[in-house]
Coordinates of C-alpha atoms in Angstrom, one line a residue:
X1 CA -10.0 -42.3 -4.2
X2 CA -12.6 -39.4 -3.1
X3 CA -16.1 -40.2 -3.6
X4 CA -18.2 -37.3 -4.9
X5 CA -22.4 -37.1 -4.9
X6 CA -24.1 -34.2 -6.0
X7 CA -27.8 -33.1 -5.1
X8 CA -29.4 -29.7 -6.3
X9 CA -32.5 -27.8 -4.1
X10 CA -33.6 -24.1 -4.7
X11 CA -34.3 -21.8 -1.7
X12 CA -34.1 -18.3 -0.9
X13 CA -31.2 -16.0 0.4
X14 CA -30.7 -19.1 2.7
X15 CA -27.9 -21.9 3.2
X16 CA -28.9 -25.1 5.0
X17 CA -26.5 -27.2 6.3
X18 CA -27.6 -31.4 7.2
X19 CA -26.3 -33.1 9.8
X20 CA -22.8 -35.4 8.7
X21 CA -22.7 -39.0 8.9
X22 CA -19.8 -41.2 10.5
X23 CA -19.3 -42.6 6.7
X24 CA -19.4 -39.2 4.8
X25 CA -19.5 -34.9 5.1
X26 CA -22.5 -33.5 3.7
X27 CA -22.8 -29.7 3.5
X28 CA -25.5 -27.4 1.7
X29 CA -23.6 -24.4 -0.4
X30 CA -25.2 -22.0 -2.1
X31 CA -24.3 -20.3 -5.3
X32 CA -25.7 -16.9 -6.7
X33 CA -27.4 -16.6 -9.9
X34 CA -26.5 -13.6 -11.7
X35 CA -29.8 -12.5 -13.5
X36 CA -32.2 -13.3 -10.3
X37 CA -32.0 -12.8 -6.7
X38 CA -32.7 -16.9 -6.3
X39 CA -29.6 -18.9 -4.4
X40 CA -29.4 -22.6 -6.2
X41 CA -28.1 -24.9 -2.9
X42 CA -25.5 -27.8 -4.3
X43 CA -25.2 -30.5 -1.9
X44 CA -22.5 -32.5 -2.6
X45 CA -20.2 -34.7 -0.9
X46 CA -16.3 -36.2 -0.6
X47 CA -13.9 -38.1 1.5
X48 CA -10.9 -36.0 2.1
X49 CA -9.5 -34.2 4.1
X50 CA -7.5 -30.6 3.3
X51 CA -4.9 -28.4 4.9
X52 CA -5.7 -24.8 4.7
X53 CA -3.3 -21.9 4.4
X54 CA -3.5 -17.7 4.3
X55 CA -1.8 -15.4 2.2
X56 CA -3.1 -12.1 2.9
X57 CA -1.8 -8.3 0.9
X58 CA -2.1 -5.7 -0.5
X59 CA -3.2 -5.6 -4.5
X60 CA 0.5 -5.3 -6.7
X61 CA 2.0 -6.7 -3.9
X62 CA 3.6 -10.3 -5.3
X63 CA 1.0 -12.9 -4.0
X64 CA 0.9 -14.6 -7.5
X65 CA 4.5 -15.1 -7.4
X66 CA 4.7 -15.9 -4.0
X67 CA 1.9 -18.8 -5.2
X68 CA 4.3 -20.2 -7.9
X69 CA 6.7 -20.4 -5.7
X70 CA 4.7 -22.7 -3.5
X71 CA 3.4 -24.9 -6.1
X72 CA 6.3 -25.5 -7.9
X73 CA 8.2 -26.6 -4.6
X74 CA 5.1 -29.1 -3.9
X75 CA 5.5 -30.0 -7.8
X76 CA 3.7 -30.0 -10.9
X77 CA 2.7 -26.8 -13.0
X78 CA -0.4 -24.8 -11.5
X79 CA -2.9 -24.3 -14.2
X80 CA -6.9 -22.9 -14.3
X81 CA -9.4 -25.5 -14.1
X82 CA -9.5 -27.5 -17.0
X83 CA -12.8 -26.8 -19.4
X84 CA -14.1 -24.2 -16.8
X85 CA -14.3 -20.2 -17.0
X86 CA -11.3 -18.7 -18.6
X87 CA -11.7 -15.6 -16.4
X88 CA -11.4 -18.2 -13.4
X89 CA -8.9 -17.2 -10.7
X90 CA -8.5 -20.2 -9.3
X91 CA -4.9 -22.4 -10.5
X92 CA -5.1 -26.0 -9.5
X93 CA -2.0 -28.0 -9.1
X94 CA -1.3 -31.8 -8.6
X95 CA -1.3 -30.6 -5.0
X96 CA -2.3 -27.4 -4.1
X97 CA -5.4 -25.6 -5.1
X98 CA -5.1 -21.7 -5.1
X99 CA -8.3 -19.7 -4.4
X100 CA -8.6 -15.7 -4.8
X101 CA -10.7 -14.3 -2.1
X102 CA -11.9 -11.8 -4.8
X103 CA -14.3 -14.5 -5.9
X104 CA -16.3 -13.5 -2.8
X105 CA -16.6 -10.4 -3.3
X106 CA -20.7 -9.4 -3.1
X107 CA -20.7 -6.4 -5.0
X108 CA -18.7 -5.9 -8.5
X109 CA -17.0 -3.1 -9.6
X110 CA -20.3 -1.5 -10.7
X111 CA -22.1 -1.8 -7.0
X112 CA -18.7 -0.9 -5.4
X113 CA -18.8 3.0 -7.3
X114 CA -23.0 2.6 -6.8
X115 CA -22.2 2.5 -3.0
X116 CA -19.3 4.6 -2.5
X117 CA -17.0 1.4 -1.4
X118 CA -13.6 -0.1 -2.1
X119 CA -13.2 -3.6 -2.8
X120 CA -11.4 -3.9 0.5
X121 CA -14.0 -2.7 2.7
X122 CA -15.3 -5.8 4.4
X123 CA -19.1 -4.6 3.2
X124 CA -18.0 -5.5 -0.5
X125 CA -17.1 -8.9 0.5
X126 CA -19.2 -12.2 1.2
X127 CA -17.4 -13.4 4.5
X128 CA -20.5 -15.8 5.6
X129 CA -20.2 -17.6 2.3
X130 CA -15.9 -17.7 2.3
X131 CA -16.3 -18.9 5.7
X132 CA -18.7 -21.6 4.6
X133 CA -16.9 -22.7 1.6
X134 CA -13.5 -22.8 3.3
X135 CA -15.4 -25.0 6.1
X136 CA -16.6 -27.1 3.3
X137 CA -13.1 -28.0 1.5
X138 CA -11.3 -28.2 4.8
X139 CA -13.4 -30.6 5.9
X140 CA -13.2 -32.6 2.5
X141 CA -16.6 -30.9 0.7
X142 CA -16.2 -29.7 -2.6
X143 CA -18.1 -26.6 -3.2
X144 CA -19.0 -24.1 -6.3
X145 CA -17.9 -21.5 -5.7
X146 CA -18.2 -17.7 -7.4
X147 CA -16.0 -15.8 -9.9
X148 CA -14.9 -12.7 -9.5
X149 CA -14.3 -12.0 -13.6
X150 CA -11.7 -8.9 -13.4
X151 CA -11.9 -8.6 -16.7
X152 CA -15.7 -7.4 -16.7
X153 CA -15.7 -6.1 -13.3
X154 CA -18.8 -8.6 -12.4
X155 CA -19.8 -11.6 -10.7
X156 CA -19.8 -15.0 -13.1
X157 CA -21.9 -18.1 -12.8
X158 CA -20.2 -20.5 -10.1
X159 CA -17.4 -23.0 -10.6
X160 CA -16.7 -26.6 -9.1
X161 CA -14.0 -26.8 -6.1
X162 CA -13.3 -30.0 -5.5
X163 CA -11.1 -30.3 -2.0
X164 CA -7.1 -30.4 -3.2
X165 CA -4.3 -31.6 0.0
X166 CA -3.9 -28.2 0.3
X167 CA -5.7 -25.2 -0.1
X168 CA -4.4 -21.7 -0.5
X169 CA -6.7 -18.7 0.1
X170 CA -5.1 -15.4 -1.1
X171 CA -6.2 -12.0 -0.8
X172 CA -7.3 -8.9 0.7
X173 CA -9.2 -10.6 3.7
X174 CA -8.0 -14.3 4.7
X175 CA -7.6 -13.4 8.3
X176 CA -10.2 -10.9 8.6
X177 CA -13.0 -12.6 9.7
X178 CA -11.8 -14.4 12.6
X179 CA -13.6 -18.2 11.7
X180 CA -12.0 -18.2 8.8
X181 CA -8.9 -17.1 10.2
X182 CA -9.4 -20.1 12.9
X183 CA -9.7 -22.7 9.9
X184 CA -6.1 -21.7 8.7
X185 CA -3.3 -24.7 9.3
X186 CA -0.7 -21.2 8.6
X187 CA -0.6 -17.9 7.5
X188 CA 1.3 -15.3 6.0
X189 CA 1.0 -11.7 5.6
X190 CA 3.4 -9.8 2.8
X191 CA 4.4 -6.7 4.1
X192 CA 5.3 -3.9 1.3
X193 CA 6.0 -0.7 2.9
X194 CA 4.6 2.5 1.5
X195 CA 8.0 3.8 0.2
X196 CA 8.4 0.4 -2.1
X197 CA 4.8 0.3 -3.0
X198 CA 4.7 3.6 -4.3
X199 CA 8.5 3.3 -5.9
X200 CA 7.0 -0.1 -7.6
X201 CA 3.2 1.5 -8.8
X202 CA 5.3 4.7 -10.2
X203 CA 7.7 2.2 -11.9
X204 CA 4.9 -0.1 -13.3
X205 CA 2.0 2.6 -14.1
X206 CA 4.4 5.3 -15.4
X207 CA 6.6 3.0 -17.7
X208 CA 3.9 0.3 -18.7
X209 CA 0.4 1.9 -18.8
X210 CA 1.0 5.9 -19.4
X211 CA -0.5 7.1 -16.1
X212 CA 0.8 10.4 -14.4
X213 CA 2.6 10.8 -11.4
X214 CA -0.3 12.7 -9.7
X215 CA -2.6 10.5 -10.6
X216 CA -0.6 7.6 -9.1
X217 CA -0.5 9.5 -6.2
X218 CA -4.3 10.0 -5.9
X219 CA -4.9 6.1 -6.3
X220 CA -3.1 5.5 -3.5
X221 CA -4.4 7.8 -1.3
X222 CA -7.7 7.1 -1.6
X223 CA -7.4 3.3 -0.9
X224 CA -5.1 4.1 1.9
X225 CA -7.8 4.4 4.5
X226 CA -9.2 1.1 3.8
X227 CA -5.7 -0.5 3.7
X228 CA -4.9 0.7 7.3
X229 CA -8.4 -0.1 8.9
X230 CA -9.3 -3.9 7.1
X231 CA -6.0 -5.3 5.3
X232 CA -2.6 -4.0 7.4
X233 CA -4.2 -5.1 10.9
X234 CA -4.1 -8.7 9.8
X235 CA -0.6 -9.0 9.8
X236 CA -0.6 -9.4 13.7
X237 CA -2.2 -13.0 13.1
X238 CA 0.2 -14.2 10.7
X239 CA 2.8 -16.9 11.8
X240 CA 5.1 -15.5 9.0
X241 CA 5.4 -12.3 8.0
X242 CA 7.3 -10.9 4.4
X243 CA 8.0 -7.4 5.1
X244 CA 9.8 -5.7 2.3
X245 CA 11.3 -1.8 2.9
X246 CA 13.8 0.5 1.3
X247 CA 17.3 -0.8 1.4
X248 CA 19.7 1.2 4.4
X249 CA 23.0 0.5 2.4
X250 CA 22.1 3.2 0.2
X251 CA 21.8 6.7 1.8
X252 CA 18.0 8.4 0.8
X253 CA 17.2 5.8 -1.7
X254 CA 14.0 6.3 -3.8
X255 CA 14.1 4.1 -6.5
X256 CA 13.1 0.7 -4.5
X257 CA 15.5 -1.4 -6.8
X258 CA 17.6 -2.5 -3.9
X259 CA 15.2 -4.1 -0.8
X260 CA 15.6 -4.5 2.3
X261 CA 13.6 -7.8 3.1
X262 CA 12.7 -9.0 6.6
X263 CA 11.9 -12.8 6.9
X264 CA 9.6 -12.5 10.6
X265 CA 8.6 -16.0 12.2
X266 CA 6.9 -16.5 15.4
X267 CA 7.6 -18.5 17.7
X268 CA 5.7 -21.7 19.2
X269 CA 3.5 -22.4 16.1
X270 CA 2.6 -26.1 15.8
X271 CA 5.2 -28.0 13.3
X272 CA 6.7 -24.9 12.4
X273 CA 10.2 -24.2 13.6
X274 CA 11.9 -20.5 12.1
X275 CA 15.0 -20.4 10.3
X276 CA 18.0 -19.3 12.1
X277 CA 21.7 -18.1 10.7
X278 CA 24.3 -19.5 12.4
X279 CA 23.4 -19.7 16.1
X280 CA 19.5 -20.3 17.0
X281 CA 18.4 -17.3 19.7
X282 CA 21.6 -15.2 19.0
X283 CA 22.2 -11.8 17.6
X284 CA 24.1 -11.3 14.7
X285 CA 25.3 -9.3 12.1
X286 CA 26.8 -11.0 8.7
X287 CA 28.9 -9.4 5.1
X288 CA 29.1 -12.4 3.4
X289 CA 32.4 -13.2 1.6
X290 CA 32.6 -11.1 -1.9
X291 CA 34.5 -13.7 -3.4
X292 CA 32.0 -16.4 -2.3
X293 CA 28.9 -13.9 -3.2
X294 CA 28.9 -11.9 -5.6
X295 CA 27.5 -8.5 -5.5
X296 CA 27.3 -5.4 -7.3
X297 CA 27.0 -2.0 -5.6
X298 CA 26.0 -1.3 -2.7
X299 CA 26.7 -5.0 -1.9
X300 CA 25.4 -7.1 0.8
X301 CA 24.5 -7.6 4.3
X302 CA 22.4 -10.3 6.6
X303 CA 21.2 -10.1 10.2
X304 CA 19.4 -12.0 12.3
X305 CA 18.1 -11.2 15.7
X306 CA 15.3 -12.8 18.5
X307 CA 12.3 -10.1 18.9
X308 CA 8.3 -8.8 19.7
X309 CA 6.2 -8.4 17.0
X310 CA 2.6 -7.5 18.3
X311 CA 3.0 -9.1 21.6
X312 CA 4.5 -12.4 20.1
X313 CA 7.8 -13.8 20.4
X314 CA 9.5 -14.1 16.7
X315 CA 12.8 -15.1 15.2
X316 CA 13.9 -12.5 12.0
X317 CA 16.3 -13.2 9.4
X318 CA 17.0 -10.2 7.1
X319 CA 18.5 -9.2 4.0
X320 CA 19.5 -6.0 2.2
X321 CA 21.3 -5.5 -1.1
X322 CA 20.9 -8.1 -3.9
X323 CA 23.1 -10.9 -5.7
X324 CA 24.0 -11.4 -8.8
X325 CA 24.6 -15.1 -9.1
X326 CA 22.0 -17.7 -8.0
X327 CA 24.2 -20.8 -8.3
X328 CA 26.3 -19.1 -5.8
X329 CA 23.4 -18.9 -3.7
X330 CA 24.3 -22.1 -2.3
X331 CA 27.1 -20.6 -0.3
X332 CA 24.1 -18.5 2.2
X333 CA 22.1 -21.2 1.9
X334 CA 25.0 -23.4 3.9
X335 CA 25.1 -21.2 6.8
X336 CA 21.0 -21.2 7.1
X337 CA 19.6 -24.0 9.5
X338 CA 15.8 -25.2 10.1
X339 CA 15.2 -24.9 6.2
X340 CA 13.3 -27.9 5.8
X341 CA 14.9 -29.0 2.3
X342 CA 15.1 -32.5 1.3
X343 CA 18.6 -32.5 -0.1
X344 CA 21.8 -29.9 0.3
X345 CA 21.1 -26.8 -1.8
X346 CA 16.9 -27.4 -2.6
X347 CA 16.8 -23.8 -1.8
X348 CA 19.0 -22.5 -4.6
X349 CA 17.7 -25.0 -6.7
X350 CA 14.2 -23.8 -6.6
X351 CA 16.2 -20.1 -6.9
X352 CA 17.7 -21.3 -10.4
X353 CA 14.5 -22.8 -11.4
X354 CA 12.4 -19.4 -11.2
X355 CA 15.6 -17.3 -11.9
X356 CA 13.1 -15.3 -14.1
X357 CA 10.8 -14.4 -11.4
X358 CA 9.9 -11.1 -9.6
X359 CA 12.8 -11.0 -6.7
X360 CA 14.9 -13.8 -7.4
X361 CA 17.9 -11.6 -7.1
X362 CA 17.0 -9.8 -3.7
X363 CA 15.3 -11.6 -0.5
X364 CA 11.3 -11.6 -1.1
X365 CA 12.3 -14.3 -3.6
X366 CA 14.5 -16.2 -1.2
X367 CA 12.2 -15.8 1.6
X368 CA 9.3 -16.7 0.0
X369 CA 11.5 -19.8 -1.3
X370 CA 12.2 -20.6 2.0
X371 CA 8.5 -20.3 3.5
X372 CA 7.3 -22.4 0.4
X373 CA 9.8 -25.2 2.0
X374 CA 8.6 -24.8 5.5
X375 CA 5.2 -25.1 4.2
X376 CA 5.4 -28.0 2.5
X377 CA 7.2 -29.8 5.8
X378 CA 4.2 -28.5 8.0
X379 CA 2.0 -30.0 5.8
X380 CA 4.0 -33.7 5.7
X381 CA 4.2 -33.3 9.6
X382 CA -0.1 -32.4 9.6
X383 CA -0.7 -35.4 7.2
X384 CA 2.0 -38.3 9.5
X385 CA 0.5 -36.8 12.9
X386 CA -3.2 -37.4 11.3
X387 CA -2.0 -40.6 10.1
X388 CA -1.1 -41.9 13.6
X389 CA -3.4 -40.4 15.5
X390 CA -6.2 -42.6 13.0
X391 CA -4.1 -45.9 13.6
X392 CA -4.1 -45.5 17.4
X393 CA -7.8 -44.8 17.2
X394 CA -8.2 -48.4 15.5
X395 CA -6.0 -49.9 17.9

């Protein structure tokens, strides 16, 4: 069981860091106090260590079901802390612990407009602190850390991290800053293309909230600067990427109902090894069967193909069209290898188990299924290598 001790100081605009011991991590944090410009330093300590991964994308663009997808395949129901904020963004599993990178951002939505600054311009965002704080828990230090209340638009008094097995940073920034980005175990980047963003925005802020198409349109021109210059570039670190475009099986479609999803794994990452269909390294084109699959109009289509993606060698798996079965689901997921499941058709289990998600009938579901798999077996494969290395040390 993790030991915890916590000490309180007071300094200014200052964080202080004292020296570890072989027997435990000690690390000075500070938190901001709303109503002063004093930093309150929390020293506290714990004896565990944490695996960190990256989500990074775009706002609207499916991180929060991407991060049910993960937890529920490491189990157990992820929930906000437990007697904290009810604004908090954090959800805690028995497992994972999911941060929003939000929380660090240094100016809310008031001293964003007061400065003329998006909140995905790198000056509206804390990265010394993240970096810090993501040190902290890796290195089994818990850690208050802010809240980012999106409700009020302002910063809210600190909340208690204590280091999970694994840690999930999502946001705007996790492989901006490049220590943080060298603290990550693995990363992914989800990829929405302008065409689908804007067909999903018009969808969700026509239909749901009222807004007009032009006004849609001027929202997402004016973060689009931003987007291209601090968020898109990180994709080129990523070990997986999600990229999600218009479907081809569809002449001129506009809609961005039907997706075409592109799974993109690079190659030689440590305890990672991509998916492949049929034959690893090989090029190929696949219709699965219709009366194995079945698919509506315009139907369905696979490929999967060895490539470059910024310089790196990858493996991509891709989908276009949609089913309209899960339980038949099974019948792809036979003629997938490298999935890392624990049992014949985990994959279209988890499917059936989140049929009501966002994309379970097209492949950002199914992809992100399958990354939530590979995740978990890069983790097991971290924690045994860990494991051994500790027992030859004794020996």
């Amino acid at each position: 069981m993790a030991v915890s001790t916590i000490y309180s100081t007071q300094a200014l605009n200052s964080t202080h860091f004292l020296t570890s011991s072989s027997s435990s991590k000690q690390v000075f944090l500070y938190r901001r106090q709303p109503q002063t410009n004093r930093r309150f330093n929390t020293l506290i300590t714990c004896a565990q260590e944490t695996i960190v991964i990256g989500l990074a994308a775009d706002s609207g663009c499916g991180k929060s079901t991407f991060m049910r997808r993960l937890t529920s395949v490491f189990g157990g129901a992820a929930k906000p802390p437990k007697g904290g904020n009810p604004d908090s963004n954090t959800l805690i599993s028995d497992t994972t612990t999911v941060i929003c990178l939000d929380d660090y951002h240094s100016l809310d939505r008031y001293g964003r407009k007061e400065q003329k600054v998006t909140a995905l311009d790198p000056r509206a965002n804390d990265f010394d602190l993240m970096y810090e704080q993501v040190k902290a828990l890796k290195n089994g230090v818990a850690v208050e850390k802010p809240i980012y209340n999106h409700v009020t638009g302002l910063l809210d008094p600190p909340e208690l991290i204590q280091p999970p097995k694994i840690l999930v940073i999502e946001g705007l920034h996790p492989m901006f800053d490049e220590r943080v980005r060298d603290l990550l175990d693995f990363s992914i980047y989800l990829d929405i293309s302008n065409e689908v963003k804007f067909a999903w925005k018009i969808q969700r802020d026509m239909a749901e909230r009222g807004h007009s198409l032009e006004s849609i349109k001027a929202s997402i021109e004016a973060r689009k600067p931003d987007f291209d210059a601090f968020i898109d570039p990180q994709k080129q670190y990523a070990d997986a990427v999600i990229e999600v475009l218009p479907t081809t099986l569809i002449p001129d479609d506009n809609e961005g109902k039907v997706l075409r999803v592109r799974l993109i794994m690079k190659e030689g990452v440590k305890y990672f090894s991509p998916v492949y269909l049929f034959d690893e390294g090989s090029t190929i084109s696949w219709i699965p069967c219709g009366r194995k699959l079945t698919c509506s109009y315009p139907g369905i289509k696979f490929n999967y193909e060895p490539d470059s993606y910024f310089d790196h060698e990858v493996s991509v798996l891709e989908m276009d069209g949609q089913f309209d079965r899960l339980d038949e689901l099974i019948y792809v997921e036979s003629h997938l290898s490298n999935l890392s499941t624990k049992f014949y058709g985990e994959v279209t289990q988890q499917m059936l188990k989140h049929a009501d998600f966002p994309g379970s009938n097209n492949g950002t579901g199914l992809f992100q299924t399958i990354v939530g798999l590979k995740i978990r077996d890069l983790y097991e494969q971290l924690i045994a290598n860990k494991a051994t290395a500790r027992a030859e040390a004794k020996a």
